[in-house]
Coordinates of C-alpha atoms in Angstrom, one line a residue:
Chain A
X1 CA 165.0 164.5 286.0
X2 CA 166.5 167.4 284.1
X3 CA 166.1 170.9 285.5
X4 CA 165.3 172.1 282.0
X5 CA 162.4 171.7 279.7
X6 CA 164.7 172.7 276.9
X7 CA 168.5 172.8 276.8
X8 CA 169.9 173.4 273.4
X9 CA 173.4 174.3 272.4
X10 CA 173.4 175.6 268.8
X11 CA 175.5 177.5 266.3
X12 CA 175.7 178.3 262.6
X13 CA 178.2 176.5 260.5
X14 CA 179.4 177.0 256.9
X15 CA 180.3 174.1 254.7
X16 CA 184.0 175.0 255.0
X17 CA 183.7 174.6 258.8
X18 CA 183.6 178.3 259.7
X19 CA 181.2 178.8 262.6
X20 CA 179.4 181.3 264.9
X21 CA 179.8 181.4 268.6
X22 CA 178.0 178.6 270.4
X23 CA 174.7 179.7 272.0
X24 CA 172.7 178.0 274.7
X25 CA 168.9 178.2 274.8
X26 CA 167.3 176.8 277.9
X27 CA 163.9 176.9 279.7
X28 CA 163.6 176.1 283.4
X29 CA 160.8 174.0 284.7
X30 CA 159.3 177.2 286.0
X31 CA 159.1 178.5 282.5
X32 CA 161.9 181.1 282.4
X33 CA 163.8 181.2 279.2
X34 CA 167.5 181.9 279.0
X35 CA 169.6 182.7 276.0
X36 CA 173.4 182.9 276.4
X37 CA 176.7 182.7 274.6
X38 CA 180.2 182.6 275.7
X39 CA 183.3 184.0 274.1
X40 CA 186.8 185.0 275.1
X41 CA 185.3 188.3 276.4
X42 CA 182.9 186.5 278.8
X43 CA 179.3 185.5 278.8
X44 CA 176.3 187.4 277.5
X45 CA 173.0 186.4 278.7
X46 CA 169.4 187.3 278.0
X47 CA 166.7 186.2 280.5
X48 CA 163.0 186.1 279.7
X49 CA 161.3 185.5 282.9
X50 CA 157.8 183.9 283.1
X51 CA 156.5 187.2 284.5
X52 CA 157.3 188.9 281.2
X53 CA 160.1 190.9 282.7
X54 CA 163.5 190.5 280.9
X55 CA 167.0 191.5 281.5
X56 CA 170.4 191.2 280.0
X57 CA 173.7 190.6 281.8
X58 CA 177.3 190.3 281.0
X59 CA 179.8 188.2 282.9
X60 CA 183.4 189.0 282.2
X61 CA 185.9 186.3 281.7
X62 CA 188.6 185.9 284.3
X63 CA 191.0 187.9 282.2
X64 CA 188.5 190.7 281.6
X65 CA 189.0 194.1 283.3
X66 CA 187.1 194.3 286.6
X67 CA 184.7 196.9 285.1
X68 CA 183.6 194.4 282.6
X69 CA 182.8 191.6 285.0
X70 CA 179.2 190.8 286.1
X71 CA 177.5 193.8 284.6
X72 CA 173.8 194.0 284.7
X73 CA 172.5 195.1 281.4
X74 CA 169.0 196.2 280.3
X75 CA 165.6 195.5 281.7
X76 CA 162.5 195.5 279.6
X77 CA 159.1 193.8 279.4
X78 CA 158.6 191.5 276.5
X79 CA 155.5 191.6 274.2
X80 CA 152.6 189.7 275.5
X81 CA 151.9 186.4 273.8
X82 CA 148.8 186.7 271.6
X83 CA 145.9 184.6 272.9
X84 CA 145.3 181.1 271.5
X85 CA 143.3 181.1 268.4
X86 CA 144.4 184.6 267.5
X87 CA 146.8 183.2 264.9
X88 CA 149.9 184.9 266.3
X89 CA 153.1 184.6 268.2
X90 CA 155.3 187.2 269.9
X91 CA 158.9 187.3 268.7
X92 CA 161.2 188.1 271.7
X93 CA 164.7 187.7 270.2
X94 CA 166.4 187.2 266.9
X95 CA 170.0 186.9 265.9
X96 CA 171.5 187.4 262.5
X97 CA 174.7 185.6 261.5
X98 CA 176.1 186.9 258.3
X99 CA 177.8 184.0 256.4
X100 CA 180.8 185.9 255.3
X101 CA 181.7 186.9 258.9
X102 CA 181.7 183.4 260.4
X103 CA 185.0 182.4 262.1
X104 CA 187.5 179.6 261.9
X105 CA 186.5 177.3 264.8
X106 CA 188.6 177.5 267.9
X107 CA 186.6 175.1 270.2
X108 CA 186.4 171.4 269.6
X109 CA 182.9 170.1 268.7
X110 CA 181.8 167.8 271.5
X111 CA 179.0 166.4 269.3
X112 CA 176.3 168.0 271.4
X113 CA 176.0 171.2 269.3
X114 CA 173.0 171.6 267.0
X115 CA 174.5 173.1 263.9
X116 CA 172.3 175.2 261.6
X117 CA 173.5 175.3 258.0
X118 CA 174.7 178.8 257.1
X119 CA 173.1 180.8 254.3
X120 CA 174.9 181.0 251.0
X121 CA 177.8 183.4 250.5
X122 CA 176.4 187.0 250.7
X123 CA 173.5 186.0 253.0
X124 CA 172.7 185.7 256.6
X125 CA 171.2 183.1 258.8
X126 CA 168.5 184.3 261.2
X127 CA 167.5 182.4 264.3
X128 CA 164.3 183.7 265.9
X129 CA 162.7 183.0 269.3
X130 CA 159.0 183.5 269.8
X131 CA 156.2 182.7 272.3
X132 CA 153.0 181.3 271.0
X133 CA 149.8 180.2 272.7
X134 CA 149.4 177.5 270.1
X135 CA 150.3 173.9 270.5
X136 CA 153.4 172.6 268.7
X137 CA 151.4 170.8 266.0
X138 CA 149.8 174.1 264.9
X139 CA 153.1 175.8 264.9
X140 CA 154.6 173.0 262.8
X141 CA 151.6 173.5 260.4
X142 CA 152.5 177.1 260.0
X143 CA 156.1 176.5 259.4
X144 CA 155.4 173.8 256.9
X145 CA 153.5 176.5 254.8
X146 CA 156.3 179.0 255.2
X147 CA 158.7 176.8 253.3
X148 CA 161.7 179.1 253.8
X149 CA 161.6 178.6 257.6
X150 CA 162.9 175.7 259.5
X151 CA 161.8 174.7 263.0
X152 CA 164.8 174.3 265.3
X153 CA 163.0 173.3 268.5
X154 CA 159.7 173.9 270.4
X155 CA 159.3 173.7 274.2
X156 CA 155.9 173.4 275.9
X157 CA 155.9 175.8 278.9
X158 CA 154.1 175.2 282.2
X159 CA 151.7 178.1 281.5
X160 CA 150.4 176.4 278.3
X161 CA 152.5 178.5 275.9
X162 CA 155.1 177.2 273.5
X163 CA 158.6 178.6 273.0
X164 CA 159.5 178.3 269.3
X165 CA 162.9 178.5 267.8
X166 CA 163.2 178.6 264.1
X167 CA 165.7 179.8 261.5
X168 CA 165.8 181.0 257.9
X169 CA 168.2 182.4 255.3
X170 CA 168.0 186.0 254.1
X171 CA 169.9 188.5 252.1
X172 CA 172.7 190.5 253.7
X173 CA 174.7 193.6 252.7
X174 CA 178.4 192.9 253.3
X175 CA 180.2 196.0 254.5
X176 CA 183.4 196.3 256.3
X177 CA 183.1 197.7 259.8
X178 CA 186.0 199.0 261.9
X179 CA 185.4 199.5 265.6
X180 CA 187.9 201.8 267.2
X181 CA 189.6 200.5 270.3
X182 CA 190.6 204.0 271.5
X183 CA 193.7 204.2 273.6
X184 CA 193.1 200.9 275.5
X185 CA 192.9 198.3 272.7
X186 CA 193.5 197.7 269.0
X187 CA 190.8 198.5 266.5
X188 CA 188.7 195.5 265.4
X189 CA 188.1 195.0 261.7
X190 CA 185.0 193.1 260.6
X191 CA 185.6 192.2 257.0
X192 CA 184.0 189.7 254.7
X193 CA 187.4 189.6 252.8
X194 CA 189.4 189.0 256.0
X195 CA 192.5 190.7 254.5
X196 CA 194.7 189.5 257.4
X197 CA 193.6 185.9 256.9
X198 CA 193.0 185.8 260.6
X199 CA 190.0 183.5 260.6
X200 CA 188.1 186.3 262.4
X201 CA 188.8 185.1 265.9
X202 CA 187.0 188.0 267.7
X203 CA 183.3 187.4 267.7
X204 CA 181.1 190.3 268.8
X205 CA 177.4 191.0 269.0
X206 CA 175.8 194.3 268.2
X207 CA 172.3 195.4 268.8
X208 CA 170.2 198.2 270.3
X209 CA 168.9 198.1 273.8
X210 CA 165.4 196.7 273.7
X211 CA 162.5 198.8 274.9
X212 CA 159.3 197.4 276.4
X213 CA 157.5 195.1 274.0
X214 CA 160.4 195.1 271.6
X215 CA 162.4 192.0 270.6
X216 CA 166.1 191.7 271.2
X217 CA 167.9 192.1 267.9
X218 CA 171.5 191.0 267.7
X219 CA 174.0 190.9 264.9
X220 CA 176.9 188.5 265.5
X221 CA 180.1 189.0 263.4
X222 CA 183.6 187.9 263.6
X223 CA 186.5 190.2 263.3
X224 CA 190.2 190.6 263.9
X225 CA 192.3 193.0 265.9
X226 CA 194.4 195.3 263.7
X227 CA 197.3 197.4 264.8
X228 CA 196.5 201.1 265.0
Chain B
X1 CA 146.1 178.5 260.7
X2 CA 148.1 180.8 263.0
X3 CA 150.8 183.0 261.6
X4 CA 153.9 184.1 263.4
X5 CA 154.1 187.8 263.9
X6 CA 156.6 189.9 265.7
X7 CA 156.6 192.2 268.7
X8 CA 155.4 195.7 268.4
X9 CA 158.4 197.5 267.0
X10 CA 159.3 194.9 264.5
X11 CA 157.9 194.2 261.1
X12 CA 155.4 191.4 260.6
X13 CA 157.3 188.5 259.1
X14 CA 155.0 186.0 257.5
X15 CA 157.6 184.2 255.5
X16 CA 160.6 186.1 254.2
X17 CA 159.9 187.3 250.7
X18 CA 162.7 188.3 248.5
X19 CA 161.6 191.4 246.5
X20 CA 163.8 193.4 244.1
X21 CA 162.9 196.8 242.7
X22 CA 164.8 197.7 239.6
X23 CA 165.0 201.3 238.6
X24 CA 166.8 202.2 235.4
X25 CA 169.2 205.1 235.7
X26 CA 168.1 208.3 233.9
X27 CA 166.4 205.9 231.4
X28 CA 165.3 208.1 228.5
X29 CA 168.5 210.1 228.6
X30 CA 170.7 207.0 229.0
X31 CA 169.0 205.4 225.9
X32 CA 169.8 208.6 224.0
X33 CA 173.4 208.7 225.2
X34 CA 173.8 205.0 224.3
X35 CA 172.6 205.5 220.8
X36 CA 174.4 208.8 220.0
X37 CA 178.1 208.9 221.0
X38 CA 178.0 212.7 220.6
X39 CA 175.8 212.9 223.7
X40 CA 177.9 210.7 226.0
X41 CA 179.5 212.5 228.9
X42 CA 177.5 215.6 228.2
X43 CA 174.5 217.2 229.9
X44 CA 171.4 215.9 228.1
X45 CA 167.7 216.6 228.7
X46 CA 164.9 214.7 227.0
X47 CA 161.8 216.8 226.5
X48 CA 160.2 219.7 224.7
X49 CA 161.9 222.8 223.5
X50 CA 162.1 225.8 225.9
X51 CA 160.4 228.2 223.5
X52 CA 157.3 226.0 223.4
X53 CA 157.1 225.7 227.2
X54 CA 158.5 222.2 227.1
X55 CA 159.3 220.3 230.2
X56 CA 162.1 218.0 231.1
X57 CA 161.0 214.4 230.8
X58 CA 164.4 213.0 231.8
X59 CA 167.9 214.3 232.3
X60 CA 171.3 212.7 232.2
X61 CA 173.5 212.6 235.4
X62 CA 175.7 215.3 233.8
X63 CA 172.7 217.6 233.5
X64 CA 171.6 216.7 237.1
X65 CA 174.9 218.1 238.3
X66 CA 173.6 221.5 237.2
X67 CA 170.3 221.0 239.0
X68 CA 168.3 219.9 236.0
X69 CA 165.5 217.6 237.1
X70 CA 162.5 215.8 235.6
X71 CA 159.2 217.9 235.3
X72 CA 161.2 221.1 235.3
X73 CA 160.3 223.7 232.6
X74 CA 162.9 223.3 229.9
X75 CA 163.5 227.1 229.9
X76 CA 164.6 226.9 233.5
X77 CA 166.8 223.9 232.7
X78 CA 168.6 225.8 230.1
X79 CA 169.1 228.7 232.4
X80 CA 170.7 226.3 234.9
X81 CA 172.8 224.6 232.3
X82 CA 173.4 226.8 229.2
X83 CA 175.2 223.9 227.4
X84 CA 172.3 221.6 227.9
X85 CA 171.7 219.3 224.8
X86 CA 167.9 219.0 224.3
X87 CA 166.6 215.8 222.6
X88 CA 163.1 215.2 221.6
X89 CA 161.7 212.0 223.2
X90 CA 161.5 208.9 221.1
X91 CA 159.2 206.6 223.0
X92 CA 159.3 203.8 220.5
X93 CA 163.0 203.3 221.2
X94 CA 162.4 203.6 225.0
X95 CA 159.6 201.0 224.8
X96 CA 161.9 198.7 222.8
X97 CA 164.6 198.9 225.4
X98 CA 162.1 198.4 228.1
X99 CA 160.7 195.3 226.5
X100 CA 164.2 193.8 226.3
X101 CA 164.8 194.5 229.9
X102 CA 161.5 192.9 230.9
X103 CA 162.5 189.8 228.9
X104 CA 165.6 189.6 231.1
X105 CA 163.5 189.9 234.2
X106 CA 161.1 187.2 233.0
X107 CA 163.9 184.8 232.3
X108 CA 164.4 184.9 236.1
X109 CA 160.8 185.0 237.4
X110 CA 157.3 185.2 236.1
X111 CA 156.5 187.5 239.0
X112 CA 157.5 190.8 237.3
X113 CA 155.3 193.9 237.9
X114 CA 156.3 196.7 235.6
X115 CA 155.5 200.2 237.1
X116 CA 156.5 202.1 234.0
X117 CA 158.9 201.8 231.1
X118 CA 161.9 202.1 233.5
X119 CA 161.1 200.4 236.8
X120 CA 159.6 197.1 237.9
X121 CA 159.2 194.9 241.0
X122 CA 160.3 191.3 240.9
X123 CA 159.5 188.6 243.5
X124 CA 162.5 186.2 243.4
X125 CA 161.6 184.3 246.5
X126 CA 161.6 181.3 244.1
X127 CA 163.2 181.9 240.8
X128 CA 164.1 180.2 237.6
X129 CA 167.8 180.8 238.1
X130 CA 167.7 178.8 241.3
X131 CA 169.5 181.5 243.2
X132 CA 168.8 181.2 246.9
X133 CA 169.3 184.9 247.7
X134 CA 167.9 188.0 246.0
X135 CA 171.2 189.8 246.2
X136 CA 172.8 187.3 243.7
X137 CA 169.8 187.7 241.4
X138 CA 170.0 191.5 241.5
X139 CA 173.7 191.4 240.6
X140 CA 173.0 189.1 237.7
X141 CA 170.1 191.3 236.5
X142 CA 172.3 194.4 236.6
X143 CA 175.1 192.7 234.8
X144 CA 172.8 191.4 232.0
X145 CA 171.2 194.8 231.5
X146 CA 174.6 196.4 231.2
X147 CA 176.0 193.7 228.9
X148 CA 173.0 193.1 226.7
X149 CA 171.2 196.4 226.7
X150 CA 174.1 198.8 227.3
X151 CA 172.4 200.6 230.2
X152 CA 172.8 200.7 234.0
X153 CA 170.2 200.1 236.6
X154 CA 169.9 200.5 240.4
X155 CA 168.3 197.8 242.5
X156 CA 166.9 197.5 245.9
X157 CA 166.6 194.2 247.7
X158 CA 164.2 193.9 250.6
X159 CA 161.5 191.7 252.2
X160 CA 158.7 193.8 250.7
X161 CA 157.9 196.2 247.9
X162 CA 157.8 199.4 250.0
X163 CA 161.3 198.9 251.3
X164 CA 162.7 197.6 248.0
X165 CA 161.5 200.7 246.2
X166 CA 163.1 203.1 248.7
X167 CA 166.3 201.0 248.6
X168 CA 166.7 201.2 244.9
X169 CA 166.9 205.0 245.1
X170 CA 169.4 204.9 248.0
X171 CA 172.5 204.6 245.8
X172 CA 172.2 205.8 242.3
X173 CA 173.4 205.4 239.6
X174 CA 174.4 201.7 239.2
X175 CA 173.7 201.0 242.9
X176 CA 172.6 198.0 244.8
X177 CA 171.1 198.4 248.3
X178 CA 170.2 195.4 250.4
X179 CA 167.9 195.6 253.4
X180 CA 168.1 192.4 255.4
X181 CA 165.2 191.7 257.7
X182 CA 167.3 192.5 260.7
X183 CA 168.2 195.9 259.3
X184 CA 164.6 197.0 258.5
X185 CA 164.2 198.9 261.8
X186 CA 167.5 200.7 261.4
X187 CA 166.6 201.7 257.9
X188 CA 163.1 202.9 258.9
X189 CA 164.6 205.0 261.7
X190 CA 166.4 207.2 259.2
X191 CA 163.6 207.8 256.7
X192 CA 161.9 211.2 256.4
X193 CA 158.2 210.9 256.0
X194 CA 158.3 212.2 252.4
X195 CA 160.5 209.3 251.4
X196 CA 157.3 207.4 251.0
X197 CA 155.8 206.8 247.6
X198 CA 152.6 208.7 247.5
X199 CA 153.6 211.3 250.1
X200 CA 154.2 214.4 248.2
X201 CA 155.1 217.9 249.5
X202 CA 151.5 218.7 250.4
X203 CA 150.9 215.6 252.5
X204 CA 154.4 215.9 254.0
X205 CA 153.5 219.5 255.0
X206 CA 150.3 218.3 256.7
X207 CA 152.3 215.7 258.6
X208 CA 154.9 218.2 259.7
X209 CA 152.2 220.4 261.0
X210 CA 151.3 217.7 263.5
X211 CA 154.9 217.2 264.4
X212 CA 155.8 214.2 262.2
X213 CA 159.1 214.7 260.4
X214 CA 160.2 211.0 260.3
X215 CA 158.3 208.0 259.2
X216 CA 158.7 206.2 262.6
X217 CA 157.0 209.1 264.4
X218 CA 153.8 208.0 262.7
X219 CA 153.8 205.0 265.1
X220 CA 153.2 207.2 268.2
X221 CA 150.9 209.7 266.5
X222 CA 147.4 210.2 267.9
X223 CA 145.2 208.1 265.5
X224 CA 142.5 210.7 265.3
X225 CA 144.9 213.5 264.7
X226 CA 146.6 211.5 262.0
X227 CA 143.3 210.7 260.3
X228 CA 142.3 214.3 260.3
X229 CA 145.7 215.3 258.8
X230 CA 145.9 212.8 256.0
X231 CA 142.5 211.1 255.8
X232 CA 142.4 207.6 254.3
X233 CA 146.2 207.5 254.0
X234 CA 146.5 207.2 257.8
X235 CA 146.2 203.5 258.0
X236 CA 148.6 202.8 255.2
X237 CA 151.1 205.1 256.7
X238 CA 150.8 203.4 260.1
X239 CA 151.5 200.0 258.5
X240 CA 154.5 201.4 256.5
X241 CA 155.9 203.0 259.7
X242 CA 156.5 199.5 260.9
X243 CA 157.9 198.4 257.6
X244 CA 154.8 196.3 257.0
X245 CA 153.8 196.0 253.4
X246 CA 152.1 192.7 252.5
X247 CA 151.3 193.7 248.9
X248 CA 152.2 190.9 246.5
X249 CA 154.1 191.4 243.3
X250 CA 151.3 191.3 240.7
X251 CA 152.5 190.4 237.2
X252 CA 149.5 191.9 235.4
X253 CA 149.1 195.0 237.6
X254 CA 145.6 196.4 237.4
X255 CA 145.4 200.0 236.3
X256 CA 144.8 202.4 239.2
X257 CA 144.2 205.6 237.3
X258 CA 144.4 207.4 234.0
X259 CA 145.0 211.1 233.5
X260 CA 145.9 213.5 230.7
X261 CA 147.5 216.9 231.1
X262 CA 149.0 219.6 228.9
X263 CA 151.2 222.6 229.4
X264 CA 150.3 225.4 227.1
X265 CA 152.6 227.5 225.1
X266 CA 150.7 230.6 226.2
X267 CA 148.7 231.0 229.4
X268 CA 144.9 230.3 229.0
X269 CA 142.5 232.8 230.4
X270 CA 139.4 232.5 228.2
X271 CA 136.9 230.4 230.0
X272 CA 135.6 228.8 226.8
X273 CA 139.0 227.6 225.8
X274 CA 139.7 226.2 229.3
X275 CA 136.4 224.4 229.4
X276 CA 137.0 222.9 226.0
X277 CA 140.4 221.6 227.1
X278 CA 139.0 220.0 230.3
X279 CA 136.2 218.4 228.4
X280 CA 138.5 217.1 225.7
X281 CA 140.8 215.5 228.3
X282 CA 137.8 214.1 230.4
X283 CA 136.5 212.5 227.2
X284 CA 139.9 211.0 226.5
X285 CA 139.8 209.4 229.9
X286 CA 136.3 208.0 229.2
X287 CA 137.5 206.6 226.0
X288 CA 140.4 204.9 227.8
X289 CA 138.0 203.4 230.3
X290 CA 136.0 202.0 227.4
X291 CA 139.1 200.5 225.7
X292 CA 140.2 198.9 229.0
X293 CA 136.7 197.7 229.9
X294 CA 136.9 199.6 233.2
X295 CA 134.7 201.9 235.2
X296 CA 135.7 204.8 237.5
X297 CA 134.3 206.3 240.6
X298 CA 136.4 209.4 240.8
X299 CA 137.0 212.2 238.3
X300 CA 139.8 214.6 239.0
X301 CA 141.1 217.8 237.4
X302 CA 144.3 219.6 237.9
X303 CA 144.9 223.3 237.3
X304 CA 148.3 225.0 237.4
X305 CA 148.2 228.8 237.4
X306 CA 150.8 231.0 235.7
X307 CA 152.5 231.5 239.1
X308 CA 152.9 227.6 239.4
X309 CA 150.3 227.4 242.2
X310 CA 148.6 224.0 241.5
X311 CA 145.2 222.9 242.7
X312 CA 143.4 219.6 242.2
X313 CA 139.7 218.9 242.6
X314 CA 138.0 215.5 242.6
X315 CA 134.5 214.1 242.8
X316 CA 133.6 210.6 243.8
X317 CA 130.3 208.7 243.3
X318 CA 129.2 205.4 244.7
X319 CA 128.5 204.0 241.3
X320 CA 131.4 203.8 238.8
X321 CA 131.0 204.9 235.2
X322 CA 132.7 205.1 231.9
X323 CA 130.0 207.4 230.3
X324 CA 131.8 210.2 228.5
X325 CA 129.1 212.7 228.9
X326 CA 128.9 212.1 232.7
X327 CA 132.6 212.2 233.2
X328 CA 133.0 215.4 231.1
X329 CA 130.1 217.1 233.0
X330 CA 131.6 216.2 236.3
X331 CA 135.0 217.5 235.2
X332 CA 133.5 220.8 234.1
X333 CA 131.6 221.1 237.4
X334 CA 134.9 220.6 239.2
X335 CA 136.4 223.4 237.1
X336 CA 133.9 225.8 238.6
X337 CA 135.6 225.2 242.0
X338 CA 138.8 226.8 240.7
X339 CA 139.8 230.3 239.6
X340 CA 139.8 229.3 236.0
X341 CA 138.8 232.3 233.9
X342 CA 140.0 234.7 236.6
X343 CA 143.7 233.7 236.8
X344 CA 145.9 232.8 233.8
X345 CA 146.5 229.0 233.6
X346 CA 149.7 227.3 232.2
X347 CA 148.7 223.6 232.7
X348 CA 145.4 221.7 232.8
X349 CA 144.8 218.0 233.5
X350 CA 141.8 215.7 233.9
X351 CA 141.7 212.1 234.8
X352 CA 139.9 209.2 236.5
X353 CA 140.7 206.9 239.4
X354 CA 139.0 204.7 241.9
X355 CA 138.8 202.2 239.0
X356 CA 136.7 199.1 239.0
X357 CA 136.2 196.3 236.6
X358 CA 132.6 195.3 236.2
X359 CA 132.6 194.0 239.8
X360 CA 135.6 194.8 241.9
X361 CA 137.1 198.1 242.9
X362 CA 140.8 198.5 242.8
X363 CA 143.1 201.2 243.9
X364 CA 145.6 201.8 246.6
X365 CA 145.8 204.9 248.8
X366 CA 148.9 206.9 248.2
X367 CA 149.6 206.2 244.6
X368 CA 147.3 208.7 243.0
X369 CA 148.7 210.8 240.2
X370 CA 147.2 214.0 241.6
X371 CA 147.7 215.4 245.1
X372 CA 145.2 217.5 246.9

């Protein structure tokens, strides 16, 4: 028997093959939900415990400086799930993947990845995670009405709630972003035009630290190191 | 059916709507510059002559560089910009250009809600051009307006009307600002409270008095205190502070109010003359109600004294009316609550709002023409 009620590896993919990082969404049999991704910089993880307490953590890759290894991140309490029949769900995380900042794939597809079709050029694909006290059939009913949303997966949790993962396409405002590396690293340029034809190998996530009852909001973009 | 909603600090997201607000750049002045090559590249103001207490209806960007703004007395505009070229308004031409722009909009979606001659909302969540994203639609609209009408427009793209309207003013002229759902919170965080449509200087002042400078501070404001400060606007403000605006784009937007006002060549002091003017404008509003088959619950008057101090007075009844005698009498009663006859007056206005058809009241807080 699997230790997980849900164990999904997913990513966003453009028709030309450019992709996001691969994310793993999993729920334990106890009802804890984990959301994580790995990149050359290490692993980023968001844990939503069944108690409602949440925390983020960063595990540095072997090559990462010691200071970047196994760092505890933020702690916060997620929004309570609205009661059944209230007609609501509580969003706990959402990730935006701007289409024009996806990256040339560097990892072989093992066939186990659930690929979400990227939004058209100039747009972004949003993946959202929410808790509902409604059963899956009701949630499917809602998402059928909201035609712009696609249900990715539902997981029934031991406490009777349902974890819902869905996605949709939205507008995005492409703007170049240059993150200074200071004296220890090259700057990183995030550009829709990719002037270095690099394939944007460096994928990073940006987002504010969540406060109690707020959702984790992440923006994932691919960039390239540029010589200072 | 349940609807998914978000956690506390995020906007409600019941389906991602794709709303565009298009705002023509310096519309009247741009039409004049388009049609008269001698005006191009020069400071232009459309409006009345300075000697007759005219005001600026619109100014070109060249004039704005000198500080010339809409609603400014033309005499002041000329002082700011001595080379200002003043053009009398030609609303027939502005309406013609506006109609052609609306035709472009309607070739994309039937969900077009004009707000005035020079701005409109479009809901392009589904559109006749089969563009999946609103950004692409906005770019095409701007290009067609430039190529076919010879004018520039600024557009805001967002998940709702409130955000789209603010976005269209973010980069002007010829701008395009996109607020993606994930960027709404960051956008809200930087908004001063008076960025809101309907929050004028007086309301903003009341909010500042209770410590609210930025829109997001409304979220943590004591509800009772907020209610005392801004009255019925409190609930709408609280929703907007979370970026929540479920109002649909309504193609045939119901009228919300009607008003008339006039700036006088010479200050009015004689009570009889002032009362006659208020009565005339109140009866004009009643005639408008009759033409539109509407009723009104609220009568409002506006008085601007010679020193530019402005007051408004309003009176609301439970039963709406279009009776001209009643509306005129209520307007004149309101006039007694001002210093008319004791202080010289440069502007008078009268109008009606709180409109209803024969059965349903309409009207949205925060979009009134007059501010208390």
